[in-house]
Coordinates of C-alpha atoms and ligand atoms in Angstrom, one line a residue:
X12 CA 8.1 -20.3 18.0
X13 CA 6.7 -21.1 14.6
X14 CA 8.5 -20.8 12.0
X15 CA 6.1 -18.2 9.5
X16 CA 6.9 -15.7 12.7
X17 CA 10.0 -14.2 11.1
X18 CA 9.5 -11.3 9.1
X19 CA 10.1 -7.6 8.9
X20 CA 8.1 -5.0 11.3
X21 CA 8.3 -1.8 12.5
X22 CA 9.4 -0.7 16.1
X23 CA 5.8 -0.3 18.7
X24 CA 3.8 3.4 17.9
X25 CA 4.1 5.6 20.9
X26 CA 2.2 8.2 19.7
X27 CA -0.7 8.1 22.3
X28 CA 1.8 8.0 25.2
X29 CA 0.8 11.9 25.0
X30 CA -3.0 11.0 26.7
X31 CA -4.2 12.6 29.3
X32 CA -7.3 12.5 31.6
X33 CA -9.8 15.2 30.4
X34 CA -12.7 16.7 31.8
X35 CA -15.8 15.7 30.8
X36 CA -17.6 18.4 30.3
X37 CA -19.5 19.2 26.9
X38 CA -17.5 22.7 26.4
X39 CA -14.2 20.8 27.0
X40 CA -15.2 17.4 25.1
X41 CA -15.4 20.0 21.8
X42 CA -11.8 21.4 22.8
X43 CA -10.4 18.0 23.0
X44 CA -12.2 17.0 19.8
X45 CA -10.1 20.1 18.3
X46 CA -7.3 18.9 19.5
X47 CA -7.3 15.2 18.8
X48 CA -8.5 16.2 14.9
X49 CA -5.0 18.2 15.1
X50 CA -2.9 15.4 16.9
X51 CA -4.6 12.6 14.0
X52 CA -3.4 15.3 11.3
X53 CA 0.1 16.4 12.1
X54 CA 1.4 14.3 15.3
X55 CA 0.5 10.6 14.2
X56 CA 1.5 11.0 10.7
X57 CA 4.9 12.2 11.7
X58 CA 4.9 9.6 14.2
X59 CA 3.7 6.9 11.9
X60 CA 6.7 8.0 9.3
X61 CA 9.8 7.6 12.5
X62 CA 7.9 4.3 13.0
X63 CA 8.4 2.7 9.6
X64 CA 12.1 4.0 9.4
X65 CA 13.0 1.7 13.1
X66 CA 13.5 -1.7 12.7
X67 CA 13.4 -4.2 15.5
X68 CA 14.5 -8.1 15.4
X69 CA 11.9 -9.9 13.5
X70 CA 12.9 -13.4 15.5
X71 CA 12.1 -13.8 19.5
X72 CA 13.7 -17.1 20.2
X73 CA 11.5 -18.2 23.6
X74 CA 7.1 -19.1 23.3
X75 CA 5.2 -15.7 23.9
X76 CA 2.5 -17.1 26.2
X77 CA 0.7 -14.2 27.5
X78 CA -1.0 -11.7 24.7
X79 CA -2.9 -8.3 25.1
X80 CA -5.3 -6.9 22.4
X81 CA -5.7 -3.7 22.2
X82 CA -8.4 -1.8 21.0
X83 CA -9.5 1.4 20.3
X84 CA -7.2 3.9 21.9
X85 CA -5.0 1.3 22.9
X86 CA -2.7 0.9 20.1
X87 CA 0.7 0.5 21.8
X88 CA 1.8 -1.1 25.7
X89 CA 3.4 1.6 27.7
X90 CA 6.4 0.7 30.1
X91 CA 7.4 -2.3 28.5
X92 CA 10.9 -2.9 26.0
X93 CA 9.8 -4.0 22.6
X94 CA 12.4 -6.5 21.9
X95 CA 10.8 -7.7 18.5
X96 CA 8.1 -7.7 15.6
X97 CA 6.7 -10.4 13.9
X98 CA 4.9 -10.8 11.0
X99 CA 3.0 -14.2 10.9
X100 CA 1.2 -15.0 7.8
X101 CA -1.5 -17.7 8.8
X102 CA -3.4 -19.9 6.7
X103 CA -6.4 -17.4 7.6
X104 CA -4.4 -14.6 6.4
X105 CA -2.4 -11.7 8.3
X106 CA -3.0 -10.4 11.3
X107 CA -4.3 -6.3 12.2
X108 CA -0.8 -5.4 12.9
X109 CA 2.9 -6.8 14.0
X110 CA 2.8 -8.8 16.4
X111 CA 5.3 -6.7 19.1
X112 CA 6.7 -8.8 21.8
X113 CA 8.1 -6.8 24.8
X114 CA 9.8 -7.5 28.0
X115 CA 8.9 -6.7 31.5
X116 CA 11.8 -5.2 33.8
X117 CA 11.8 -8.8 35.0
X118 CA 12.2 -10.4 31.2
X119 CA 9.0 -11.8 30.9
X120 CA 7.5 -11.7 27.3
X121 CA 3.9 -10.1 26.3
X122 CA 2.4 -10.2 23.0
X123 CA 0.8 -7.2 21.5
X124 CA -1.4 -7.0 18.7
X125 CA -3.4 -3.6 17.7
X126 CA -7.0 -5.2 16.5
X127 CA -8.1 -2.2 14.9
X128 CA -4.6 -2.3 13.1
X129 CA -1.9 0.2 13.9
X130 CA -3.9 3.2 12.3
X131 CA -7.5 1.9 13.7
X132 CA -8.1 0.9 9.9
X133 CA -10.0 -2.3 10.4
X134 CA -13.9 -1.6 11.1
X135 CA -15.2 -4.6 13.5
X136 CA -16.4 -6.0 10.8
X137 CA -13.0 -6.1 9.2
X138 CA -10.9 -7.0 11.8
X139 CA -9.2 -10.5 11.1
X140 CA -9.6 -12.5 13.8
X141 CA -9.0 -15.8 12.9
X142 CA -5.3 -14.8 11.9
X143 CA -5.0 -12.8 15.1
X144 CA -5.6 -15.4 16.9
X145 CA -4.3 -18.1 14.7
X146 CA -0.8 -16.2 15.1
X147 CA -0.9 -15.9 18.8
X148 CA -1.4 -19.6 19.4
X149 CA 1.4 -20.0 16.8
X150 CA 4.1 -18.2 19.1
X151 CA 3.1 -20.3 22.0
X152 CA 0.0 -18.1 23.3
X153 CA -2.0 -19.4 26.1
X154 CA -3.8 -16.8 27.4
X155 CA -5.3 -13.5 25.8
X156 CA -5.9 -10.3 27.8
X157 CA -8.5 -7.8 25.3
X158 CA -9.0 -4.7 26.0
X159 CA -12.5 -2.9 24.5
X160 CA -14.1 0.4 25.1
X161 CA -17.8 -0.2 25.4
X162 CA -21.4 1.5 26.2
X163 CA -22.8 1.1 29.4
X164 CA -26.6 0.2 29.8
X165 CA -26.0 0.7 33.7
X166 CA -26.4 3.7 35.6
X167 CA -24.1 2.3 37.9
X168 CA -21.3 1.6 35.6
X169 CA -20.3 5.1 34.8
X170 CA -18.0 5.9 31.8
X171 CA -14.5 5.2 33.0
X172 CA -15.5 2.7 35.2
X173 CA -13.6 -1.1 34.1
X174 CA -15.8 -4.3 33.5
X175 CA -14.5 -8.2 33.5
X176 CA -17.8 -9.2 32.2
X177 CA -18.5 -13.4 32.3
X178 CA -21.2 -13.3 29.7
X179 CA -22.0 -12.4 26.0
X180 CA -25.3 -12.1 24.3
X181 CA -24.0 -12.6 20.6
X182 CA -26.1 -10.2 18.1
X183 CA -23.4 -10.4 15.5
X184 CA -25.3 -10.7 11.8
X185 CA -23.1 -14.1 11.8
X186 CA -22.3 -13.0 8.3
X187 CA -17.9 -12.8 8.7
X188 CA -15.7 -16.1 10.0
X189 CA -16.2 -17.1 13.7
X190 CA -14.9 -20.7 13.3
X191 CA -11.0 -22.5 12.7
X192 CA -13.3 -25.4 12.2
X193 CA -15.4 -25.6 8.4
X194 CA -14.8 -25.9 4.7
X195 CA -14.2 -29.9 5.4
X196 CA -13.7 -30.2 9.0
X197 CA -16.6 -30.0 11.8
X198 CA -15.7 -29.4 15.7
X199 CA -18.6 -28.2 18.4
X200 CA -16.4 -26.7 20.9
X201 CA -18.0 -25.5 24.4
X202 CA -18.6 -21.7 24.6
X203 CA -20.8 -21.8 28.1
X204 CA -18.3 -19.7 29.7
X205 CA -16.9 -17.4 27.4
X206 CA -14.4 -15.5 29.6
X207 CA -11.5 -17.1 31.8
X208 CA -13.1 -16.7 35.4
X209 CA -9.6 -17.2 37.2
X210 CA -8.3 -14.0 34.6
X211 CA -11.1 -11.9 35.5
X212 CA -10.3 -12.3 39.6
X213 CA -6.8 -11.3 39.0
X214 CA -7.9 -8.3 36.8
X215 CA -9.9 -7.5 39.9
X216 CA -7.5 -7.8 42.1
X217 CA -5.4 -4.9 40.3
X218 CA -7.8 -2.7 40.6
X219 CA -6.2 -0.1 42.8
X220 CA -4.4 0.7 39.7
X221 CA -6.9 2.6 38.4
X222 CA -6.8 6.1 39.6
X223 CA -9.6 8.8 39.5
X224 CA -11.8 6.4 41.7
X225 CA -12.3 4.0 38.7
X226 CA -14.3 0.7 39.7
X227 CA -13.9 -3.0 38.4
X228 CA -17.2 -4.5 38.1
X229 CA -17.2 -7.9 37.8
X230 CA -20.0 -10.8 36.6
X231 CA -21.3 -8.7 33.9
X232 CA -23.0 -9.4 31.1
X233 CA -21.7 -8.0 27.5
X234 CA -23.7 -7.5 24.3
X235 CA -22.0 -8.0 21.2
X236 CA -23.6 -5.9 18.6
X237 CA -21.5 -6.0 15.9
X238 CA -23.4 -4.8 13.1
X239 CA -22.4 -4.8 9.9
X240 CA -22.3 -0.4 9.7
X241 CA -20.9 0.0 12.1
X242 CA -23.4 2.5 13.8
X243 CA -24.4 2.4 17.4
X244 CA -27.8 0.8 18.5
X245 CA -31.0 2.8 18.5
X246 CA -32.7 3.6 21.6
X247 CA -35.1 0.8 21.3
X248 CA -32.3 -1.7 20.8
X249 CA -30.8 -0.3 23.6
X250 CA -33.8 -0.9 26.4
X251 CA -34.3 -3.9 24.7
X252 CA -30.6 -4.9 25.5
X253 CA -31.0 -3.8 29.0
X254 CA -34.2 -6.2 29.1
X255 CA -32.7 -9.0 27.9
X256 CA -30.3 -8.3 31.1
X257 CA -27.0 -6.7 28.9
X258 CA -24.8 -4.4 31.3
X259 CA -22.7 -3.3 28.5
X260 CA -22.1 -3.3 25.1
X261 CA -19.3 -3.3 22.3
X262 CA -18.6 -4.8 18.8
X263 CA -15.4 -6.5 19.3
X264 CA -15.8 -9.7 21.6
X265 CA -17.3 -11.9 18.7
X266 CA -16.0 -13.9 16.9
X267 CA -12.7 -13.2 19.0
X268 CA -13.4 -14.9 22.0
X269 CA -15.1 -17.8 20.5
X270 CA -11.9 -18.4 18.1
X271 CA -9.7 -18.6 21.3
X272 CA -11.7 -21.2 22.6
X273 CA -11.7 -23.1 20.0
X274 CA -7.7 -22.3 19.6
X275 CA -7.6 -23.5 23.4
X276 CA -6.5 -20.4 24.5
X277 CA -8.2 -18.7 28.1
X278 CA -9.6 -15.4 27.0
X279 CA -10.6 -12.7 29.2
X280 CA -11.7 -9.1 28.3
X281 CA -11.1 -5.8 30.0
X282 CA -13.7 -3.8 29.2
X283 CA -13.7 0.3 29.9
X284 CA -16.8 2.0 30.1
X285 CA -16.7 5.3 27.2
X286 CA -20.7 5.6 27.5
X287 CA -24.2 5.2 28.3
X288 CA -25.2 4.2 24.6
X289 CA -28.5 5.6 24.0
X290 CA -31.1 3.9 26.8
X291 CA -31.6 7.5 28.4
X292 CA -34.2 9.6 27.0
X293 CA -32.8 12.7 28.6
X294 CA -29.3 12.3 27.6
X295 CA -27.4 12.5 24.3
X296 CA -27.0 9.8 22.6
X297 CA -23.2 8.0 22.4
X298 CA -20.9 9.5 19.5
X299 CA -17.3 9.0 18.6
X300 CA -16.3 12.2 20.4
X301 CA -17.4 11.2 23.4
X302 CA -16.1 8.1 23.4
X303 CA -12.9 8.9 22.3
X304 CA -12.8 11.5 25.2
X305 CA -13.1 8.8 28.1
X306 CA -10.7 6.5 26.3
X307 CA -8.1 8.8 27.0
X308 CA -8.2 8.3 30.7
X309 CA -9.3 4.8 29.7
X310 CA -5.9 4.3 28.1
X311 CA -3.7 5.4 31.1
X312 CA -5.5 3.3 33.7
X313 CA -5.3 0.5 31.0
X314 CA -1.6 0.9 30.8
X315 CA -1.5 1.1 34.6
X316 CA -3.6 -1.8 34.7
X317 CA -1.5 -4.2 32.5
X318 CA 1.9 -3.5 34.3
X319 CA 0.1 -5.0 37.3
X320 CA -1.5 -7.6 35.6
X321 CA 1.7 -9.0 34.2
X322 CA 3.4 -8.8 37.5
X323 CA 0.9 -10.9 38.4
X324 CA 0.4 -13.5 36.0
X325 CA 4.3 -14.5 36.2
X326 CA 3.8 -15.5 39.7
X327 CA 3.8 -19.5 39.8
X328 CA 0.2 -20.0 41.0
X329 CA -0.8 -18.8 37.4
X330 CA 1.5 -21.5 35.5
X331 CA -1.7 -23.2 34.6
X332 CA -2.4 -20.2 32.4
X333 CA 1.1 -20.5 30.8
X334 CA 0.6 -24.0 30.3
X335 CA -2.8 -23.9 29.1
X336 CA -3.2 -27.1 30.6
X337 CA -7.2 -26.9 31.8
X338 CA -8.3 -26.4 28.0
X339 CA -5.4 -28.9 26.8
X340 CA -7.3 -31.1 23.9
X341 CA -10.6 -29.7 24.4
X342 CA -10.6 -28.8 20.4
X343 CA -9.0 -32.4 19.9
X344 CA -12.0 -33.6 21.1
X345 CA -14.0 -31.2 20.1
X346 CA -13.4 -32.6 16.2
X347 CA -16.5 -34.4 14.7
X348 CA -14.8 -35.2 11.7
X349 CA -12.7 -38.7 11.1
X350 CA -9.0 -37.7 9.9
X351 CA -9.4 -40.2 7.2
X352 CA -12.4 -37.9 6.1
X353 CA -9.9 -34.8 6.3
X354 CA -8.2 -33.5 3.0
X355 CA -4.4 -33.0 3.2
X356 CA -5.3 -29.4 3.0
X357 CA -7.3 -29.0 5.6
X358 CA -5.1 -30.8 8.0
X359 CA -2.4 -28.2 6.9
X360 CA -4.8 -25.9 7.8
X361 CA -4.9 -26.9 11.5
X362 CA -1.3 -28.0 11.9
X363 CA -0.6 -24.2 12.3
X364 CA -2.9 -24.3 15.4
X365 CA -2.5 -27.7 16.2
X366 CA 1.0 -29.1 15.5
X367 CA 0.9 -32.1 17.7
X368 CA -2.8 -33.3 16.8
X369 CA -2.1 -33.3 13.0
X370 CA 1.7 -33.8 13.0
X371 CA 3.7 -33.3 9.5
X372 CA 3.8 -36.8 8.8
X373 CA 0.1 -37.7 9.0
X374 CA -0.7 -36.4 5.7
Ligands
LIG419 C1 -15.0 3.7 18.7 S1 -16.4 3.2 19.5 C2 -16.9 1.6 18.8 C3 -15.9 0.6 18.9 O1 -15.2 0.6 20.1 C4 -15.0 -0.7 20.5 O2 -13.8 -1.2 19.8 P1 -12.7 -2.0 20.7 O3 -13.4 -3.2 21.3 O4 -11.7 -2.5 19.7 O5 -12.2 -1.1 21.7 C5 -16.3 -1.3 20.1 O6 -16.3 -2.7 20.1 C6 -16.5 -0.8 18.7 O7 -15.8 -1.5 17.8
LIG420 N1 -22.4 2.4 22.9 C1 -21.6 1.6 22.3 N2 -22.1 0.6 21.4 C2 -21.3 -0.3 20.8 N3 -19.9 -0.3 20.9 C3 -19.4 0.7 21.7 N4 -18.1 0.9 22.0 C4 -18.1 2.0 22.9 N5 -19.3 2.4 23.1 C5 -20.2 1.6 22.4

C-alpha cells in the first residue's frame, strides 16, 4: 500500500442502515419526504457526531484490489467489518471521503469511497475524481464497482429496476478534469468500451439478490448529462436522448470511468433506476423526492447485491480482475510524450499511479 495512505479517519456512517422499501405512491412519497427531512435533521447529525468520535486504524497492511463507489443513498457498505480508514492525499488532491476498507466474513478486503462525500456535499460537478481514483489505484485497486441512481428513458426499465449498461453518450460541458494525462504530458488512451463486460456478466449473474422482482438489464446505453447546475434535462433533451438511442441517464459516470481507464483499472457501473426523467408528457417530471424515494429500496438491493458480488469476485476464475493483468501497460503505451520531454514534476505526478513506469530514480 502506498505510503500517503496513512492518516486519521473516522469509523464507516451507518446511518442509512435504517432504509426501508416504501410504497410508491404520491400520498406516501410526501410522508416519506416528511420523514427523511426529519431523519437529515436530527438522526444523521447525531450520527455524523458518534462517527467523528470512533477511530479506526488508519494503516491496512495488504493491496485493496477491489473498490465500490457509492453514490447517492449509498454512503456506507452494509455487512461488511470496517477494519480501517485511510486518508490518501494525491497529487490531484483528496478524495470525497475516507477511503474505508472492510473485510468479508471470509477476510477479503473492499474499498469504499462515498463520491458524493460522506454528507452528499460534493455536486457532480464537484466530485473529485481524479483523486478518487488516483487513491484507489494507489492501495492496489484493480477493479471499481460504482454504483449510480439514474433516469430511465425506457418504459421498460421501471424505477428500481438495476442496469449494467456498456455504453456512454458523454454530454458533460467538458469544462472540469477528465484526464491523469495534461499540463506536460500527452496519452490517447482507448475508451471504445467504457465498462468491464466480464464485471457486468457477474453483476448479472447476482441478480436473484434483488428482491421485489427487481430486473438487471444489461447492454444498455447511459447518458452522461452532467451539467454544470445541476438540474435535470428538459423534456426535449430528454426525447432527444431517447433518439440518439440513451436508455438511461445520470451525471456521475464522466469523467470517472474514463480516469480508470486511463489509471488501468476495469470499471463497471451498477446503475438503479429512481425515474423516468421527463420524456412522458403525461407524467410528472423527475424530482429529488422521488428519486430519493426509490433509492431507498435501491440501497437494500444494492447492499444485497454487493455481498454477492464479492463472494463472487474472490473466486479464482476472476484473478485476472485482481491482477489487472488485460489492461496491464495499456497507459504505458498509451504515453505520446518522450520521458526526456517530461519535467521532474510531472513524472512525480504519475509515479503515484504508475510506480513502476516512472520509478524514483528516473528523475
Ligand atoms: C439525486 S439525483 C441526481 C444525481 O444522482 C446520481 O448521482 P450518483 O451517480 O452519485 O448516484 C446522478 O448521477 C446525479 O448526480
Ligand atoms: N433523471 C435523471 N437525470 C439525471 N440524473 C439522474 N439521477 C437520477 N435520475 C436522474
Amino acid at each position: 500500500m502506498s505510503a500517503a495512505a496513512t492518516q486519521i479517519l473516522r469509523r464507516q456512517p451507518t446511518w442509512a442502515s435504517t432504509a426501508s422499501p416504501i410504497d410508491i405512491s404520491a400520498r406516501r412519497i410526501q410522508q416519506h419526504q416528511l420523514r427523511y427531512s426529519t431523519f437529515r435533521a436530527r438522526v444523521r447529525p447525531l450520527y455524523v457526531r458518534k462517527v467523528f468520535k470512533m477511530s479506526l486504524p488508519n494503516t491496512y497492511p495488504r493491496p485493496v484490489t477491489v473498490a465500490i463507489i457509492g453514490g447517492t443513498g449509498i454512503s456506507h457498505l452494509e455487512h461488511f467489518t470496517p477494519t480501517a480508514s485511510l486518508t490518501v492525499p494525491t497529487p490531484w488532491g483528496n478524495p470525497s471521503s475516507p477511503i474505508i476498507i472492510l473485510e468479508t466474513d471470509a477476510g477479503a478486503p473492499v474499498a469504499f469511497i462515498a463520491r458524493h462525500g460522506v454528507h452528499h456535499q460534493y455536486t457532480p460537478t464537484e466530485v473529485p475524481s481524479r483523486a478518487n481514483i488516483a487513491a484507489l489505484r494507489s492501495i492496489g485497486v484493480r477493479t471499481i464497482i460504482a454504483f449510480s441512481a439514474v433516469g430511465s428513458l425506457r418504459e421498460e426499465i421501471p424505477p428500481r429496476d438495476f442496469v449494467v449498461p456498456s455504453q456512454i453518450i458523454d454530454r458533460t460541458k467538458g469544462n472540469r478534469p477528465s484526464t491523469f494525462f495534461e499540463g506536460g504530458v500527452v496519452a490517447h488512451v482507448g475508451f471504445s468500451d467504457p465498462f468491464d463486460a466480464k464485471i457486468g456478466k457477474i453483476v448479472k449473474r447476482c441478480e436473484g439478490a434483488l428482491s421485489g422482482g427487481a430486473k438487471i438489464h444489461e447492454d444498455k446505453t447511459l447518458i452522461d448529462k452532467r451539467i454544470e447546475g445541476p438540474q435535470f434535462s428538459t423534456r426535449a433533451e430528454s426525447k432527444l436522448y431517447r433518439a440518439w438511442g440513451g436508455d438511461i441517464i445520470n451525471m456521475s459516470a464522466v469523467p470517472e470511468s474514463k480516469l480508470a481507464r486511463e489509471a488501468e483499472i476495469h470499471y463497471a457501473m451498477i446503475c438503479m433506476a429512481t425515474d423516468y426523467d421527463c420524456f412522458r408528457d403525461d407524467a410528472p417530471p423527475v424530482n429529488v423526492t422521488e428519486v430519493m424515494g426509490h433509492m431507498k429500496a435501491n440501497a437494500l438491493n444494492a447492499q444485497h447485491l454487493v455481498g454477492h458480488l464479492l463472494e463472487e469476485l474472490v473466486k479464482e476464475e476472476h484473478d485476472d480482475l485482481h491482477t489487472g493483468v488485460a489492461l496491464k501497460e495499456s497507459a504505458k503505451y498509451a504515453i505520446c510524450t518522450s520521458p526526456a520531454g517530461m519535467s521532474k514534476e510531472v513524472k512525480e505526478r504519475l509515479r503515484f499511479l504508475f510506480p513502476d513506469y516512472f520509478p524514483a530514480d528516473d528523475s
